[in-house]
Amino acid sequence: MLRLNNIEVTYLNVIRVLHGVSLEVADGAIIALLGANGAGKTTTLQAISGLLHTVEGEVTDGSIEWDGERTDKRSAQDISKLGIVQALEGRRVFGHLTAEENLMVGAHHRSRAAAREDLEMVYHYFPRLKDVRHNTGGYLSGGEQQMLVIGRAMMAAPKLMMLDEPSLGLAPMLVEEIYEIINRFNSEQKTSVLLVEQNVRIALSISHYGYIMENGRAVLDGTAEFLSNNEDVKEFYMGLSAVGKKKSYRAIKHYKRRKRWL
Amino acid sequence: MAEFLQYSITGVTVGMIYALIGLSFALIWKSSGVANLALGGLVLIFSWIFYAMLVQVGLPLWLSLIVVLILALAFGWLIERFCLRPLIAQPILSLITVTLGLEFFLEGLAVFIWPEMVAGLPPLFPIEPLKIGPAVVSQAYVWAAVISLILFGILTLYFRYHKMGIAMRATADDQLAVQACGIPVTSIFSTSWMLACVVSAIAGILISSISGLTHGLVETGLKAFSVVILGGLDSFIGCIVAGPIIGLAENLGSGWLTPIVGWGGLKDVIPFIIIIVVLFIKPYGLFGEVRIERI
Ligand SMILES: Nc1ncnc2c1ncn2[C@@H]1O[C@H](COP(=O)(O)OP(=O)(O)O)[C@@H](O)[C@H]1O
Ligand SMILES: [Mg+2]
């Protein structure tokens, strides 16, 4: 179980981008972290995974706990050993490595036998990766690269897998396919998933609970069902608005609604 | 003809040692993208340390070797830890500048400790020369080539199959993504520096067993730059092909062609002519990794 208590994150000692974010990821759950560009979603993931240290950020207030232990001062390596893994945003495969080598890097800390087994498991979830396993990562298609990045995270045998915008820049069909696999992985392997997305509709389709972030704060949270039916969420994040309203009026309402959250 | 063959064989074998030094460069370049300009200094210092152990201290050959290799590992670790790590996330140029500083430091250090400048190693390999056809070659050359090839094979396998080797290649592609896999890139960098120092040390010992010890070993170290540029900076196979080409060009240039052409400078120019021609045709070098750009 992961718990963020009111964390504040500051970059380069001066730029504060998170102003008190609290969230919880229960064991085995899929939790969505939603919000527009620049809301602080990636920063939140990096705070959890410890990668924040390498990008010159720091948790300056609040705490992060994993199964009751504080992790916010620990190194990325120590945190990964707890079973927390982050798949980076933007399909960052190792371009000159083959697909299979990419996966093996994900299993760096595991025994050879365990890695072999998990390789089969990843190929079971992503049969496409098996077909291209000897191809160079940099030349794979966008969808294959995204699968590779998720597969690489799976290779760490994580207890908590954090995915940063897995739908980014992919065709809708592929997004559906990948999401279905994430869902299946979660229910079969009991791995918790913290899912960062801008694509709110697809993220809520598989999540149990979600948080909406804006300007470094979690402004709204609730079950997937609650969020999907929330008027504000529908309007601002799913592009659906009540029929018949004029566009100019929307802008004003937008402003008011935001106020209500903050 | 015998002369031609003779120069070819010595050229190729000495080229194998250049290849080894090139390998040391490629190791660091491959994982961290840092051009190690201290190659000459490393080759120099380890050769002299070996001399000190074997001749000045009088240790047996095997012990001298072990001492040098351990020192090389330690030195590689120290360089990474105290010279390069403080500069992580700084522009790559500052890192390269540090290696240049290291080069001058090592050269100065060698002059300071061994002011005699010239020394000879006792023969490390059997001294009876080998007859290859009409040519007569000293065994030191042959052994140097064999040892270089073995090291080349080991490193190639290491990079291809060992998880640390794979992680090193991954680091060359994306450092943050490597960290996201729970691997501290600092451990990758220090491993690559340690390996590079060991390879430089072995190359230094081999070359000084052939041509003796001088402070001119620095220049031998610098030859490796021709090798890596020709071979393609990050490619092991590039090194092992380009090294002998450079060695061959040099030896044929000096021993065989110079008397014919009658111009002594030819020897030093030939490698560069080859490099320029090759880079025209293949901008990444003979075996350089092509930058992948997908649209
Ligand atoms: N390394 C950094 N240094 C300074 N500011 C940063 C850094 N990374 C992100 N930011 C800033 O933090 C804010 C949140 O960014 P991010 O967490 O990437 O948002 P999201 O992932 O939701 O798009 C942005 O305003 C961004 O400019
Ligand atoms: Mg982001």
XYZ file of C-alpha atoms and ligand atoms in Angstrom:
585
model
C 0.000 0.000 0.000
C 1.320 3.361 -1.071
C 0.385 6.550 0.705
C 1.316 10.112 -0.130
C 0.693 12.515 2.728
C 0.397 16.074 1.580
C 3.660 16.131 -0.339
C 5.285 19.219 -1.642
C 7.914 18.994 -4.385
C 10.445 21.661 -5.240
C 12.757 21.664 -8.235
C 16.213 23.268 -8.051
C 15.396 24.433 -4.507
C 13.085 27.171 -5.747
C 10.462 26.008 -8.207
C 7.657 24.477 -6.230
C 5.407 22.383 -8.445
C 3.446 20.198 -6.018
C 1.583 21.962 -3.252
C 0.359 19.208 -0.998
C -0.703 16.104 -2.867
C -2.228 13.206 -0.994
C -3.176 9.941 -2.523
C -3.395 6.254 -1.803
C -2.855 3.157 -3.842
C -4.320 0.099 -2.172
C -2.751 -3.292 -2.906
C -3.987 -4.719 -6.162
C -5.861 -1.583 -7.218
C -5.649 0.412 -10.416
C -5.557 4.086 -9.543
C -5.760 6.807 -12.159
C -3.946 10.102 -11.789
C -5.475 12.476 -14.282
C -4.896 16.000 -15.382
C -3.768 18.326 -18.098
C -0.219 18.940 -19.237
C 1.925 20.492 -16.536
C -0.422 19.550 -13.696
C 2.367 17.698 -11.887
C 1.508 14.083 -12.665
C 4.988 13.060 -13.801
C 6.511 14.884 -10.857
C 4.286 12.896 -8.524
C 5.443 9.606 -10.053
C 9.062 10.663 -9.836
C 8.641 11.564 -6.195
C 7.349 8.051 -5.563
C 10.005 6.244 -7.595
C 12.889 8.349 -6.325
C 13.839 9.477 -9.806
C 13.158 12.984 -8.563
C 16.676 13.095 -7.100
C 18.204 12.728 -10.551
C 16.132 15.531 -12.042
C 17.074 17.889 -9.215
C 13.757 17.795 -7.457
C 13.076 17.132 -3.822
C 10.145 16.276 -1.595
C 10.283 19.315 0.657
C 7.268 18.594 2.812
C 4.907 15.752 3.590
C 5.828 12.106 3.338
C 5.599 9.070 1.116
C 5.025 5.697 2.718
C 5.174 2.222 1.287
C 3.672 -0.407 3.607
C 4.194 2.027 6.459
C 7.868 2.770 5.711
C 8.954 6.213 4.618
C 10.549 6.208 1.194
C 10.787 9.859 0.184
C 14.443 10.201 1.155
C 15.532 6.914 -0.406
C 17.395 6.424 -3.654
C 15.706 5.232 -6.821
C 17.633 1.986 -6.544
C 16.421 1.268 -2.997
C 12.855 2.100 -3.939
C 12.986 -0.187 -6.949
C 14.046 -2.979 -4.631
C 10.808 -2.485 -2.698
C 8.999 -3.434 -5.892
C 8.031 0.010 -7.131
C 8.737 0.620 -10.784
C 8.022 3.589 -13.024
C 7.646 3.340 -16.786
C 8.698 6.700 -18.148
C 6.555 8.930 -20.280
C 7.235 9.059 -24.003
C 8.136 5.486 -24.985
C 11.728 5.647 -23.855
C 13.086 2.382 -25.179
C 16.804 1.754 -25.442
C 17.065 2.511 -29.132
C 20.140 0.470 -29.970
C 19.197 -2.601 -27.946
C 17.001 -5.374 -29.245
C 13.517 -5.693 -27.818
C 14.572 -8.663 -25.716
C 17.646 -6.866 -24.382
C 15.385 -3.960 -23.460
C 13.268 -6.318 -21.416
C 16.299 -7.904 -19.764
C 17.495 -4.521 -18.516
C 14.192 -4.304 -16.649
C 15.102 -7.518 -14.834
C 18.603 -6.357 -13.890
C 18.268 -7.160 -10.207
C 16.660 -10.531 -10.624
C 18.155 -13.944 -11.062
C 18.715 -15.287 -14.535
C 16.077 -17.976 -14.057
C 13.471 -15.539 -12.776
C 14.201 -13.194 -15.658
C 13.751 -16.025 -18.182
C 10.409 -16.892 -16.652
C 9.219 -13.322 -16.679
C 10.328 -12.913 -20.248
C 7.848 -15.639 -21.147
C 5.241 -13.923 -19.030
C 5.744 -10.614 -20.860
C 5.552 -12.403 -24.204
C 2.362 -14.003 -23.012
C 0.829 -10.580 -22.354
C 2.361 -8.969 -25.418
C 2.625 -11.658 -28.114
C 3.683 -8.948 -30.557
C 6.872 -8.394 -28.618
C 7.805 -12.009 -29.081
C 7.609 -11.571 -32.839
C 9.933 -8.577 -32.781
C 12.188 -9.680 -29.951
C 15.359 -9.599 -32.043
C 14.549 -6.271 -33.682
C 16.284 -3.075 -32.691
C 14.217 -1.067 -30.213
C 14.623 2.211 -32.058
C 13.044 0.819 -35.189
C 9.919 -0.639 -33.587
C 6.547 0.966 -34.230
C 5.136 3.372 -31.662
C 2.759 0.773 -30.293
C 5.472 -1.849 -29.987
C 7.710 0.636 -28.217
C 4.991 1.421 -25.707
C 4.436 -2.280 -25.121
C 8.170 -2.676 -24.663
C 8.311 0.047 -22.045
C 5.419 -1.509 -20.123
C 6.922 -4.972 -20.563
C 10.229 -3.708 -19.215
C 8.434 -2.491 -16.104
C 6.718 -5.888 -15.756
C 10.142 -7.575 -15.869
C 10.980 -6.086 -12.479
C 8.199 -8.224 -10.967
C 6.775 -5.069 -9.417
C 4.320 -4.793 -6.571
C 3.407 -1.338 -7.830
C 3.718 -0.447 -11.494
C 3.457 3.217 -12.415
C 2.715 4.019 -16.035
C 3.147 7.529 -17.356
C 0.743 8.285 -20.209
C 0.826 4.940 -21.981
C -1.756 6.150 -24.506
C 0.270 9.150 -25.632
C 0.452 9.440 -29.399
C -1.026 6.023 -30.156
C -3.931 5.116 -32.406
C -7.203 4.442 -30.511
C -7.211 0.745 -31.460
C -3.765 0.256 -30.010
C -4.664 2.175 -26.887
C -7.608 -0.155 -26.320
C -5.374 -3.170 -26.824
C -2.708 -1.948 -24.406
C -5.260 -0.985 -21.788
C -6.879 -4.339 -21.933
C -3.505 -5.941 -21.303
C -2.772 -3.639 -18.368
C -6.124 -4.569 -16.914
C -5.498 -8.273 -17.362
C -1.996 -8.015 -15.891
C -3.397 -6.264 -12.850
C -6.107 -8.806 -12.176
C -3.951 -11.865 -12.859
C -0.702 -10.802 -11.183
C -2.248 -8.695 -8.391
C 0.141 -5.874 -9.192
C -1.116 -2.448 -8.169
C -1.081 0.067 -10.987
C -0.800 3.819 -10.732
C -1.855 5.134 -14.078
C -1.082 8.652 -15.210
C -3.166 9.847 -18.111
C -4.529 12.809 -19.959
C -6.866 10.470 -21.773
C -9.413 10.434 -18.972
C -12.037 8.265 -20.633
C -9.742 5.342 -21.322
C -8.003 5.591 -17.957
C -11.278 5.536 -16.027
C -12.439 2.578 -18.085
C -10.082 0.284 -16.184
C -9.377 2.158 -12.919
C -11.027 1.578 -9.599
C -10.399 5.030 -8.230
C -9.027 8.265 -9.603
C -7.510 11.598 -8.660
C -7.638 14.734 -10.733
C -4.676 17.059 -10.548
C -4.491 20.690 -11.428
C -1.594 23.068 -10.852
C 0.192 20.790 -8.449
C -2.820 19.860 -6.363
C -5.173 16.915 -6.310
C -8.424 18.794 -6.734
C -10.949 16.003 -6.988
C -11.014 12.305 -6.324
C -13.492 9.508 -6.332
C -14.365 6.139 -7.746
C -14.085 5.717 -11.474
C -17.824 5.709 -11.701
C -18.188 8.916 -9.735
C -15.577 10.690 -11.818
C -16.996 9.469 -15.114
C -20.366 10.885 -14.184
C -19.083 14.113 -12.732
C -20.208 17.073 -14.853
C -16.938 18.949 -14.481
C -14.814 15.992 -15.391
C -17.010 15.259 -18.366
C -16.758 18.790 -19.571
C -13.133 19.646 -18.972
C -11.475 16.319 -19.485
C -13.711 14.270 -21.710
C -14.733 17.028 -24.069
C -18.440 16.492 -23.436
C -20.556 19.454 -22.498
C -24.224 19.870 -21.890
C -25.964 20.226 -25.220
C -27.173 23.599 -26.439
C -24.942 25.859 -24.346
C -23.114 28.568 -26.158
C -19.324 28.387 -26.473
C -18.739 31.811 -24.974
C -20.713 30.852 -21.908
C -18.542 27.799 -21.428
C -15.487 29.835 -20.748
C -17.152 31.580 -17.831
C -18.504 28.378 -16.438
C -15.055 26.829 -16.780
C -13.687 29.521 -14.546
C -16.397 29.102 -11.944
C -16.082 25.357 -11.843
C -12.379 25.514 -11.296
C -12.963 27.866 -8.435
C -15.331 25.420 -6.875
C -12.659 22.745 -6.778
C -9.890 24.771 -5.341
C 58.889 -9.115 -50.715
C 60.219 -10.493 -47.441
C 60.528 -6.946 -46.215
C 56.997 -6.120 -47.246
C 55.695 -9.170 -45.404
C 57.783 -8.361 -42.382
C 56.434 -4.844 -42.116
C 52.904 -6.050 -42.727
C 53.055 -8.561 -39.913
C 54.550 -6.188 -37.395
C 52.138 -3.498 -38.546
C 49.095 -5.660 -38.057
C 50.216 -6.924 -34.661
C 51.126 -3.515 -33.321
C 47.808 -2.371 -34.764
C 46.110 -4.939 -32.554
C 47.523 -3.134 -29.539
C 46.263 0.163 -30.898
C 42.931 -1.583 -31.242
C 43.074 -2.506 -27.587
C 43.637 1.091 -26.576
C 40.791 2.045 -28.893
C 38.660 -0.492 -27.072
C 39.408 1.269 -23.833
C 38.142 4.487 -25.376
C 35.034 2.831 -26.785
C 34.139 1.330 -23.401
C 33.690 4.744 -21.844
C 32.274 6.399 -24.913
C 29.698 3.667 -25.304
C 28.286 3.895 -21.823
C 28.641 7.554 -20.899
C 29.283 9.437 -24.136
C 32.461 10.899 -22.637
C 35.509 11.102 -24.885
C 38.379 9.987 -22.685
C 41.329 12.159 -23.697
C 43.523 10.650 -20.994
C 44.207 7.462 -22.920
C 47.846 8.335 -23.556
C 48.434 9.148 -19.920
C 46.781 5.945 -18.738
C 48.812 3.770 -21.081
C 51.962 5.593 -19.981
C 51.407 5.411 -16.257
C 50.405 1.767 -16.141
C 53.351 0.725 -18.293
C 55.732 2.484 -15.948
C 54.037 1.101 -12.869
C 54.480 -2.355 -14.351
C 58.146 -1.573 -14.948
C 58.466 -0.361 -11.374
C 56.975 -3.561 -9.977
C 58.870 -5.922 -12.205
C 62.265 -4.247 -12.372
C 62.555 -1.657 -9.620
C 60.775 -3.613 -6.886
C 61.724 -6.951 -8.373
C 58.401 -8.758 -8.024
C 57.843 -11.866 -10.121
C 56.046 -11.377 -13.431
C 52.695 -12.754 -12.330
C 52.645 -10.676 -9.166
C 53.604 -7.515 -11.046
C 50.747 -8.167 -13.419
C 48.277 -8.659 -10.611
C 49.442 -5.524 -8.833
C 49.109 -3.453 -12.001
C 45.646 -4.806 -12.751
C 44.445 -4.136 -9.221
C 45.871 -0.640 -9.361
C 44.163 -0.127 -12.711
C 40.809 -1.150 -11.251
C 41.323 1.101 -8.257
C 42.456 3.958 -10.427
C 39.476 3.633 -12.746
C 37.157 3.684 -9.763
C 38.877 6.729 -8.279
C 38.818 8.674 -11.540
C 35.120 8.113 -11.959
C 34.301 8.768 -8.332
C 36.336 11.904 -7.792
C 36.961 13.448 -11.204
C 33.830 12.701 -13.193
C 30.991 12.055 -10.805
C 31.012 15.545 -9.324
C 30.352 16.753 -12.862
C 27.379 14.535 -13.598
C 24.630 16.523 -15.322
C 27.134 19.186 -16.359
C 27.682 19.793 -20.067
C 29.584 16.922 -21.631
C 32.373 19.317 -22.597
C 33.342 19.860 -18.960
C 33.640 16.115 -18.484
C 35.884 15.832 -21.514
C 37.971 18.728 -20.287
C 38.507 16.909 -17.012
C 39.904 13.929 -18.890
C 42.281 16.266 -20.704
C 43.421 17.623 -17.346
C 43.936 14.065 -16.195
C 46.086 13.410 -19.244
C 48.463 16.238 -18.364
C 48.475 15.215 -14.731
C 49.424 11.631 -15.566
C 52.153 12.697 -17.980
C 53.598 15.021 -15.356
C 53.339 12.365 -12.698
C 55.247 9.877 -14.834
C 58.061 12.357 -15.484
C 58.168 13.188 -11.808
C 58.426 9.598 -10.595
C 60.578 8.196 -13.399
C 62.780 11.049 -14.582
C 65.032 8.600 -16.427
C 62.542 8.699 -19.334
C 63.780 5.560 -21.010
C 63.853 1.997 -19.744
C 63.654 -1.518 -21.027
C 61.509 -4.374 -19.826
C 62.996 -7.824 -19.510
C 61.476 -10.066 -22.186
C 58.005 -11.246 -21.174
C 57.668 -13.796 -23.959
C 60.059 -16.442 -25.330
C 62.751 -14.733 -27.337
C 63.302 -17.129 -30.217
C 61.893 -15.364 -33.268
C 59.184 -17.014 -35.333
C 59.621 -17.615 -39.030
C 56.488 -16.856 -41.011
C 57.304 -17.617 -44.646
C 60.262 -15.493 -45.552
C 59.621 -13.079 -42.681
C 61.094 -13.316 -39.210
C 58.952 -11.967 -36.394
C 59.690 -11.673 -32.704
C 57.303 -13.672 -30.544
C 56.353 -10.601 -28.543
C 54.409 -9.337 -31.543
C 52.521 -12.546 -31.988
C 51.652 -12.831 -28.318
C 50.526 -9.237 -28.226
C 48.168 -9.898 -31.103
C 46.811 -13.074 -29.514
C 46.235 -11.441 -26.151
C 44.532 -8.476 -27.801
C 42.222 -10.789 -29.709
C 41.318 -12.717 -26.583
C 40.518 -9.540 -24.677
C 38.494 -8.322 -27.606
C 36.522 -11.566 -27.585
C 35.878 -11.406 -23.860
C 34.702 -7.810 -23.968
C 32.470 -8.459 -26.962
C 30.782 -11.347 -25.200
C 30.506 -9.301 -22.024
C 28.745 -6.473 -23.813
C 26.511 -8.772 -25.764
C 25.376 -11.212 -23.115
C 26.298 -10.110 -19.614
C 23.606 -8.118 -17.896
C 26.072 -5.459 -16.807
C 27.313 -5.161 -20.397
C 23.757 -4.831 -21.677
C 23.021 -2.247 -19.004
C 26.096 -0.305 -20.116
C 24.805 -0.167 -23.674
C 21.388 0.827 -22.377
C 22.978 3.670 -20.455
C 24.405 5.012 -23.686
C 20.855 5.248 -25.009
C 18.938 6.648 -22.057
C 20.345 7.274 -18.601
C 17.072 8.184 -16.917
C 15.380 5.067 -18.263
C 18.231 2.970 -16.867
C 17.696 4.550 -13.471
C 13.998 3.837 -13.780
C 14.981 0.168 -14.002
C 16.612 0.515 -10.587
C 20.179 0.589 -11.891
C 22.296 3.472 -10.611
C 24.102 4.911 -13.633
C 27.010 5.826 -11.402
C 27.763 2.121 -10.955
C 27.707 1.754 -14.733
C 30.126 4.632 -15.190
C 32.551 3.366 -12.602
C 32.476 -0.131 -14.078
C 33.269 1.251 -17.508
C 36.169 3.318 -16.178
C 37.554 0.356 -14.285
C 37.387 -1.844 -17.365
C 38.887 0.870 -19.532
C 41.834 1.292 -17.179
C 42.485 -2.442 -17.113
C 42.437 -2.596 -20.903
C 44.762 0.421 -21.153
C 47.136 -1.169 -18.675
C 47.315 -4.422 -20.618
C 47.829 -2.524 -23.861
C 50.597 -0.502 -22.242
C 52.380 -3.602 -20.976
C 52.160 -5.270 -24.377
C 53.442 -2.268 -26.271
C 56.301 -1.669 -23.878
C 57.282 -5.323 -24.045
C 57.760 -4.744 -27.774
C 59.289 -1.313 -28.030
C 60.514 -0.555 -24.528
C 59.442 2.176 -22.167
C 59.692 5.837 -22.959
C 57.501 8.764 -22.230
C 56.627 8.644 -25.911
C 54.080 5.967 -24.960
C 51.690 8.883 -24.664
C 51.719 9.150 -28.425
C 50.958 5.486 -28.775
C 47.959 6.142 -26.621
C 46.954 8.941 -28.934
C 47.100 6.605 -31.940
C 43.988 5.076 -30.470
C 42.085 8.177 -31.475
C 42.828 7.479 -35.111
C 41.634 3.948 -34.482
C 38.336 4.884 -32.895
C 37.576 7.586 -35.414
C 38.232 5.182 -38.240
C 36.400 2.334 -36.558
C 33.455 4.381 -35.413
C 33.889 5.531 -31.778
C 31.559 3.070 -30.110
C 32.261 -0.083 -32.042
C 34.444 -2.896 -30.723
C 34.611 -4.589 -34.074
C 35.477 -1.196 -35.544
C 38.500 -1.007 -33.231
C 39.747 -4.454 -34.035
C 39.493 -3.765 -37.759
C 40.751 -0.190 -37.711
C 43.674 -0.868 -35.361
C 45.496 -3.191 -37.763
C 44.696 -0.880 -40.676
C 46.358 2.029 -38.904
C 49.276 -0.141 -37.756
C 49.725 -1.523 -41.233
C 49.598 1.888 -42.893
C 52.105 3.232 -40.440
C 54.578 0.389 -40.688
C 54.416 0.029 -44.431
C 54.678 3.810 -44.646
C 57.779 4.035 -42.524
C 59.621 0.855 -43.383
C 58.742 0.071 -46.912
C 57.256 3.060 -48.693
C 59.476 5.812 -47.316
C 62.667 4.489 -48.897
C 60.808 4.209 -52.191
C 59.142 7.617 -52.097
C 61.987 9.274 -50.279
C 59.858 11.413 -47.942
C 60.055 10.641 -44.222
C 56.807 12.372 -43.228
C 54.728 9.925 -45.211
C 54.398 7.504 -42.300
C 52.552 9.970 -40.105
C 50.299 11.229 -42.842
C 49.030 7.959 -44.252
C 46.720 7.074 -41.336
C 45.059 10.459 -41.607
C 44.569 10.175 -45.348
C 42.854 6.845 -44.752
C 40.667 8.319 -42.036
C 39.595 11.254 -44.166
C 38.732 9.045 -47.111
C 36.761 6.633 -44.938
C 34.846 9.392 -43.188
C 33.856 10.809 -46.551
C 32.294 7.527 -47.474
C 31.072 6.472 -44.032
C 30.546 9.451 -41.721
C 30.038 7.267 -38.626
C 33.300 5.411 -39.266
C 33.612 1.877 -40.533
C 31.332 0.300 -37.930
C 29.936 3.263 -36.033
C 26.472 3.025 -34.602
C 24.059 4.836 -36.874
C 21.965 7.313 -34.973
C 18.413 6.112 -35.068
C 15.934 8.713 -36.163
C 12.362 7.672 -36.614
C 9.745 10.052 -37.809
N 13.191 19.187 -13.833
C 12.340 20.220 -13.687
N 12.797 21.420 -13.266
C 11.947 22.448 -13.099
N 10.629 22.398 -13.318
C 10.099 21.233 -13.750
C 10.930 20.084 -13.953
N 10.138 19.080 -14.381
C 8.889 19.562 -14.439
N 8.847 20.863 -14.066
C 7.653 21.707 -13.982
O 6.751 21.099 -13.101
C 5.416 21.242 -13.549
C 4.749 19.899 -13.582
O 5.352 19.096 -14.581
P 5.001 17.564 -14.787
O 5.063 16.897 -13.479
O 5.877 17.065 -15.864
O 3.496 17.644 -15.288
P 2.627 16.585 -16.086
O 3.333 15.290 -16.076
O 1.340 16.572 -15.359
O 2.461 17.107 -17.463
C 5.489 21.910 -14.890
O 5.171 23.269 -14.728
C 6.915 21.780 -15.295
O 7.339 22.880 -16.044
Mg 3.978 14.198 -17.656
